[in-house]
Structures are given as structure tokens and as C-alpha cells.
PDB file of C-alpha atoms in Angstrom:
ATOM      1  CA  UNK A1400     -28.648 -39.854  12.291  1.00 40.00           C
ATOM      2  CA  UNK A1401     -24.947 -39.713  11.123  1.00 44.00           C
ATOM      3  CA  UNK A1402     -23.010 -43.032  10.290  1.00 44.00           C
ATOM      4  CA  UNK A1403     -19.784 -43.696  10.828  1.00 48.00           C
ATOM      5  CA  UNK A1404     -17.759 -45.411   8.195  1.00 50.00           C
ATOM      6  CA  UNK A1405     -17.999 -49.123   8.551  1.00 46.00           C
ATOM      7  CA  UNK A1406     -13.890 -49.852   8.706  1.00 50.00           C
ATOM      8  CA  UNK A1407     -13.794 -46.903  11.771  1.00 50.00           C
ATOM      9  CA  UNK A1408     -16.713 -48.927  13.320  1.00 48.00           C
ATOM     10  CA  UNK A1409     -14.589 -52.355  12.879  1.00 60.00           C
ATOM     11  CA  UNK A1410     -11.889 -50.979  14.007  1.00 76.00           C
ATOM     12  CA  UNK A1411     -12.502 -48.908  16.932  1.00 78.00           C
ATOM     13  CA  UNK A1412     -14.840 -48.940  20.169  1.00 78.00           C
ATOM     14  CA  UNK A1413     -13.846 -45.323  21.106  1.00 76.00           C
ATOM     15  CA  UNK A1414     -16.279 -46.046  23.790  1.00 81.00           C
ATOM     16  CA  UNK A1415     -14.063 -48.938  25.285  1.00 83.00           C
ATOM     17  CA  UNK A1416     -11.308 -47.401  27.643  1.00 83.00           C
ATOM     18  CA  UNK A1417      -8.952 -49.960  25.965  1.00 83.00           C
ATOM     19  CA  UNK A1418      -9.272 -48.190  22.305  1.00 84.00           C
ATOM     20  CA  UNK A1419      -6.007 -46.688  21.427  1.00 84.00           C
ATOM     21  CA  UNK A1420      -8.031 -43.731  19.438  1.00 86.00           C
ATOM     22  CA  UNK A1421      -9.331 -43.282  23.232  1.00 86.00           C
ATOM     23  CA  UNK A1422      -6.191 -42.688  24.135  1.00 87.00           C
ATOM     24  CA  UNK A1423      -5.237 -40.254  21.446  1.00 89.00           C
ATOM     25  CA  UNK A1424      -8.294 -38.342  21.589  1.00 88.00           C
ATOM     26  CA  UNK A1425      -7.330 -37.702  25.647  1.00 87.00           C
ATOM     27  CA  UNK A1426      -3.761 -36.389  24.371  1.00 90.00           C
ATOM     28  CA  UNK A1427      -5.694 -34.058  21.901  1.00 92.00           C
ATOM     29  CA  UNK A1428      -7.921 -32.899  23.828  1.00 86.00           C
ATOM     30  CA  UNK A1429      -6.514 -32.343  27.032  1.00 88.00           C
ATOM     31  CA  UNK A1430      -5.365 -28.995  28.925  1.00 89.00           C
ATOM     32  CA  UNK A1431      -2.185 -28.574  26.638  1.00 96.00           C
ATOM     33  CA  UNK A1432      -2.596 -30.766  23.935  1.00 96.00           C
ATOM     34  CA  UNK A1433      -4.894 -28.448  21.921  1.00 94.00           C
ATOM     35  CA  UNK A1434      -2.436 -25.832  22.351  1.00 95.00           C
ATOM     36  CA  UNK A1435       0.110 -27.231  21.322  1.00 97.00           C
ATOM     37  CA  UNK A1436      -1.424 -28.077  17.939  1.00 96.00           C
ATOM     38  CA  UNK A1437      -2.708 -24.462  17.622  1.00 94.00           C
ATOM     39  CA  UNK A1438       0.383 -23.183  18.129  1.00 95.00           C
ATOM     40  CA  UNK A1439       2.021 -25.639  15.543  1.00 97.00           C
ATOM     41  CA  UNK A1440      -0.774 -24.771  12.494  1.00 93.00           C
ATOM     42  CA  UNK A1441       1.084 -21.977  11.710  1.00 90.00           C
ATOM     43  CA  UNK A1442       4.873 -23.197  11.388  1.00 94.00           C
ATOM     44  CA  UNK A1443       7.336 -25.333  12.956  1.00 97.00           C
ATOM     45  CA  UNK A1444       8.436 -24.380  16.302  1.00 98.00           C
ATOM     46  CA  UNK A1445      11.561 -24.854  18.443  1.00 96.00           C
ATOM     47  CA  UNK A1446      10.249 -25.637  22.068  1.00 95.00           C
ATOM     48  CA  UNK A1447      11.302 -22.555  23.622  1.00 94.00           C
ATOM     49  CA  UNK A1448       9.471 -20.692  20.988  1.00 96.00           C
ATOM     50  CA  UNK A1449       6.508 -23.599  21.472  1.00 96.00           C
ATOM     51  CA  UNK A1450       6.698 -22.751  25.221  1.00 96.00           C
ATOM     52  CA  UNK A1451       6.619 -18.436  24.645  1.00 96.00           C
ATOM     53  CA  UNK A1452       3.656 -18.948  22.101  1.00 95.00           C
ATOM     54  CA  UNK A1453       1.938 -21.095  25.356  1.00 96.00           C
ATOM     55  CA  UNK A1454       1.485 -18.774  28.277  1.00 95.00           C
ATOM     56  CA  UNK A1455       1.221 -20.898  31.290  1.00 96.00           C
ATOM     57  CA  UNK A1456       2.149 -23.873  30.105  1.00 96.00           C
ATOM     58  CA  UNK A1457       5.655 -25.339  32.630  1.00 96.00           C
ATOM     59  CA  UNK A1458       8.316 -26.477  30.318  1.00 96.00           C
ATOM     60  CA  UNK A1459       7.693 -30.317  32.232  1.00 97.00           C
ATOM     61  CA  UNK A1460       4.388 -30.072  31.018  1.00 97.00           C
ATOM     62  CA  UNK A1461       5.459 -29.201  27.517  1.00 98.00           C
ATOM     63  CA  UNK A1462       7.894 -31.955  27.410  1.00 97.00           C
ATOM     64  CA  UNK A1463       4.860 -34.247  28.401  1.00 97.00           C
ATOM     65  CA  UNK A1464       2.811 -33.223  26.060  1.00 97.00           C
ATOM     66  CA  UNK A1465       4.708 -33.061  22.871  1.00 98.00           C
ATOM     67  CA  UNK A1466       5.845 -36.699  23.664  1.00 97.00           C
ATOM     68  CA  UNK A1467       2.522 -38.211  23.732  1.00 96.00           C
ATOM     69  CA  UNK A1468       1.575 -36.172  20.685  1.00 97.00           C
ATOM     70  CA  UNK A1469       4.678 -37.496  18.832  1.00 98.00           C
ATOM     71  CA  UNK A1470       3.967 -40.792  19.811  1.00 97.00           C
ATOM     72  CA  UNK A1471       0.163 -40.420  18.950  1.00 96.00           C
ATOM     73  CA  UNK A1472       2.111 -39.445  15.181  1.00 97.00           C
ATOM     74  CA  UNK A1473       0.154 -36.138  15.187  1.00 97.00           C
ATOM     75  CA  UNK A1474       3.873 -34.093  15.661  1.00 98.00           C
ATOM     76  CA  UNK A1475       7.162 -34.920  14.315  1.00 98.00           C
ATOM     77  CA  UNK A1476      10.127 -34.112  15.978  1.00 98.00           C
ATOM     78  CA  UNK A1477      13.811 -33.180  14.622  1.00 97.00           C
ATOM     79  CA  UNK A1478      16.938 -32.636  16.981  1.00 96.00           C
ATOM     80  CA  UNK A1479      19.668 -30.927  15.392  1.00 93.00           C
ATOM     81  CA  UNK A1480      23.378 -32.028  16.227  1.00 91.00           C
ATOM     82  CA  UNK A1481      24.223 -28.635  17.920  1.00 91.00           C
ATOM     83  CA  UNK A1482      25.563 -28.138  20.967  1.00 91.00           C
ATOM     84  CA  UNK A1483      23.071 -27.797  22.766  1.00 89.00           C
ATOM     85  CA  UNK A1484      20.940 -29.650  20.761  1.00 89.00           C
ATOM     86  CA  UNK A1485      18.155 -27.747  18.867  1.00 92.00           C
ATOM     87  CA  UNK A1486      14.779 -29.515  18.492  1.00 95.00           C
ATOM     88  CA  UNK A1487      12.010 -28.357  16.449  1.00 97.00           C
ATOM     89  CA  UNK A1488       8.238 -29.121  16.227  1.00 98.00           C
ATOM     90  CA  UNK A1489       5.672 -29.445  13.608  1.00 98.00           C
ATOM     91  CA  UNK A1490       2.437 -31.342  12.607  1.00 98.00           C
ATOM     92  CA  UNK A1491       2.607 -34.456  10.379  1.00 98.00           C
ATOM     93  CA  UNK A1492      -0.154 -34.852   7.961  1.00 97.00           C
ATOM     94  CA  UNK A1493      -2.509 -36.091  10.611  1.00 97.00           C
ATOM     95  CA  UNK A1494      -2.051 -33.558  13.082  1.00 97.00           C
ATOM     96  CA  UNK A1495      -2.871 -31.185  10.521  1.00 96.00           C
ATOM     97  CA  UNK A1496      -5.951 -32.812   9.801  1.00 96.00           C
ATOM     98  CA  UNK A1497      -6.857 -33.224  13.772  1.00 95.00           C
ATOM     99  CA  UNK A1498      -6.352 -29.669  14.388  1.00 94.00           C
ATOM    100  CA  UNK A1499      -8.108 -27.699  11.290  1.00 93.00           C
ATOM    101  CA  UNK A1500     -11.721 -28.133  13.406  1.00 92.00           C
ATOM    102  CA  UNK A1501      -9.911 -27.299  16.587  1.00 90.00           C
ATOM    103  CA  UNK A1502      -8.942 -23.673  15.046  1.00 89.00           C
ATOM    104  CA  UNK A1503     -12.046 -23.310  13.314  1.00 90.00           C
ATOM    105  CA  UNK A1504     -13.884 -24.185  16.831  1.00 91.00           C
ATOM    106  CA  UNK A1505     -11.484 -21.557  18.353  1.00 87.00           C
ATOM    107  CA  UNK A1506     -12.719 -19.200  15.592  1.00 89.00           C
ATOM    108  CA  UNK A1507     -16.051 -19.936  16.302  1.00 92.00           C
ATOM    109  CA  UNK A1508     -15.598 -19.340  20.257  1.00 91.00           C
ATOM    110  CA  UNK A1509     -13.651 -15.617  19.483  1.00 89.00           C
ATOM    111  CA  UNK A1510     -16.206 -14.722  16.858  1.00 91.00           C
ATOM    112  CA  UNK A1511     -19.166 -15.147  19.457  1.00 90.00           C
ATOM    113  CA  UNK A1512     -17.381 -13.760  22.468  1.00 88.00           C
ATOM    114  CA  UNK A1513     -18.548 -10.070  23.248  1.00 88.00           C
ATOM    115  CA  UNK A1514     -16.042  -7.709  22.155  1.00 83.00           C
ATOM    116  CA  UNK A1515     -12.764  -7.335  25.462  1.00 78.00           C
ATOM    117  CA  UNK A1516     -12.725  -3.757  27.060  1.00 73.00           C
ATOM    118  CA  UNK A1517      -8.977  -2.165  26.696  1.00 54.00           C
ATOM    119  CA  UNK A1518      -7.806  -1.608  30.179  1.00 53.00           C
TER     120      UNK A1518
END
């Protein structure tokens, strides 16, 4: 059996829907949220290049989801004073450390898949 660190026990009832790290965890793990980090591991992004690197993903849904994960503190954000404004992306020191075992579970998934068939 695995223990938990007392002061994360104290702390926290990640159990309890009131627990902000509830909260957090949802925004990390939810449709576009793990994307997003992904896409930010490798270097800072300006939104539109955020929103190429994520097929699929509707700039509204984008917008969503890089606000809850700035205010979560896992990304920063940086608006330049251009006209139009240019705002860039990247992971603060805990969104780093939140997404390493995300890649390394999406390196685990693409290492186990059977290999794709060129069409």
C-alpha cells in the first residue's frame, strides 16, 4: 500500500467535490486540457500555433481551456502590445511537472499500439 505524504493528506480531500486540487485535476484531465499541455512540453506557443498543433480542438474551446489552466497556474500567459495583440503560451514550473507522466503515458499508449497501415 502506497502513502501519501501527510501535508497532501492535511491538506486535500481530492475525494470531496469541494477540493480545489479536484478541480484542477478536471482541467488537466479533461478532453483538451491534456492537449494542451502536450502541445506546450515542447516550447511556447502562440494560440494560433496552439490551435494548428490541436486538430479538432474550436478556437472557443481553446480559449476555455487555456484560461482554466492559467488560472489552475499550470500555463503562463504573455500578451504582447502589438496590434493585434500577440499572446503566447507556455508551462510554469508546475505544469511541467503535471505533464511529464502525461507524455510518458502517451509514450506508453503509442509504444503498445500495433503498428498504423499507410493508406
Amino acid at each position: 500500500m502506497q502513502h501519501r505524504p501527510a501535508e497532501a493528506t492535511e491538506r486535500y480531500d481530492v475525494f470531496h467535490t469541494d477540493c480545489p486540487a479536484r478541480d484542477v485535476v478536471d482541467h488537466v484531465t479533461s478532453r483538451w486540457g491534456i492537449w494542451v499541455l502536450i502541445s506546450l512540453r515542447g516550447n511556447d506557443l502562440r494560440f494560433y500555433e496552439l490551435r494548428k498543433s490541436i486538430q479538432g480542438i474550436s478556437e472557443k474551446m481553446l480559449a476555455q481551456t487555456l484560461r482554466a489552466l492559467v488560472q489552475d497556474g499550470l500555463v503562463w500567459r504573455e500578451v504582447e502590445p502589438t496590434t493585434p495583440p500577440q499572446v503566447t503560451y507556455g508551462l510554469t514550473e508546475f505544469g511541467r511537472d503535471v505533464s511529464e507522466p502525461l507524455t510518458d503515458l502517451f509514450d506508453r499508449i503509442t509504444r503498445r499500439l500495433p503498428p498504423r497501415n499507410a493508406e
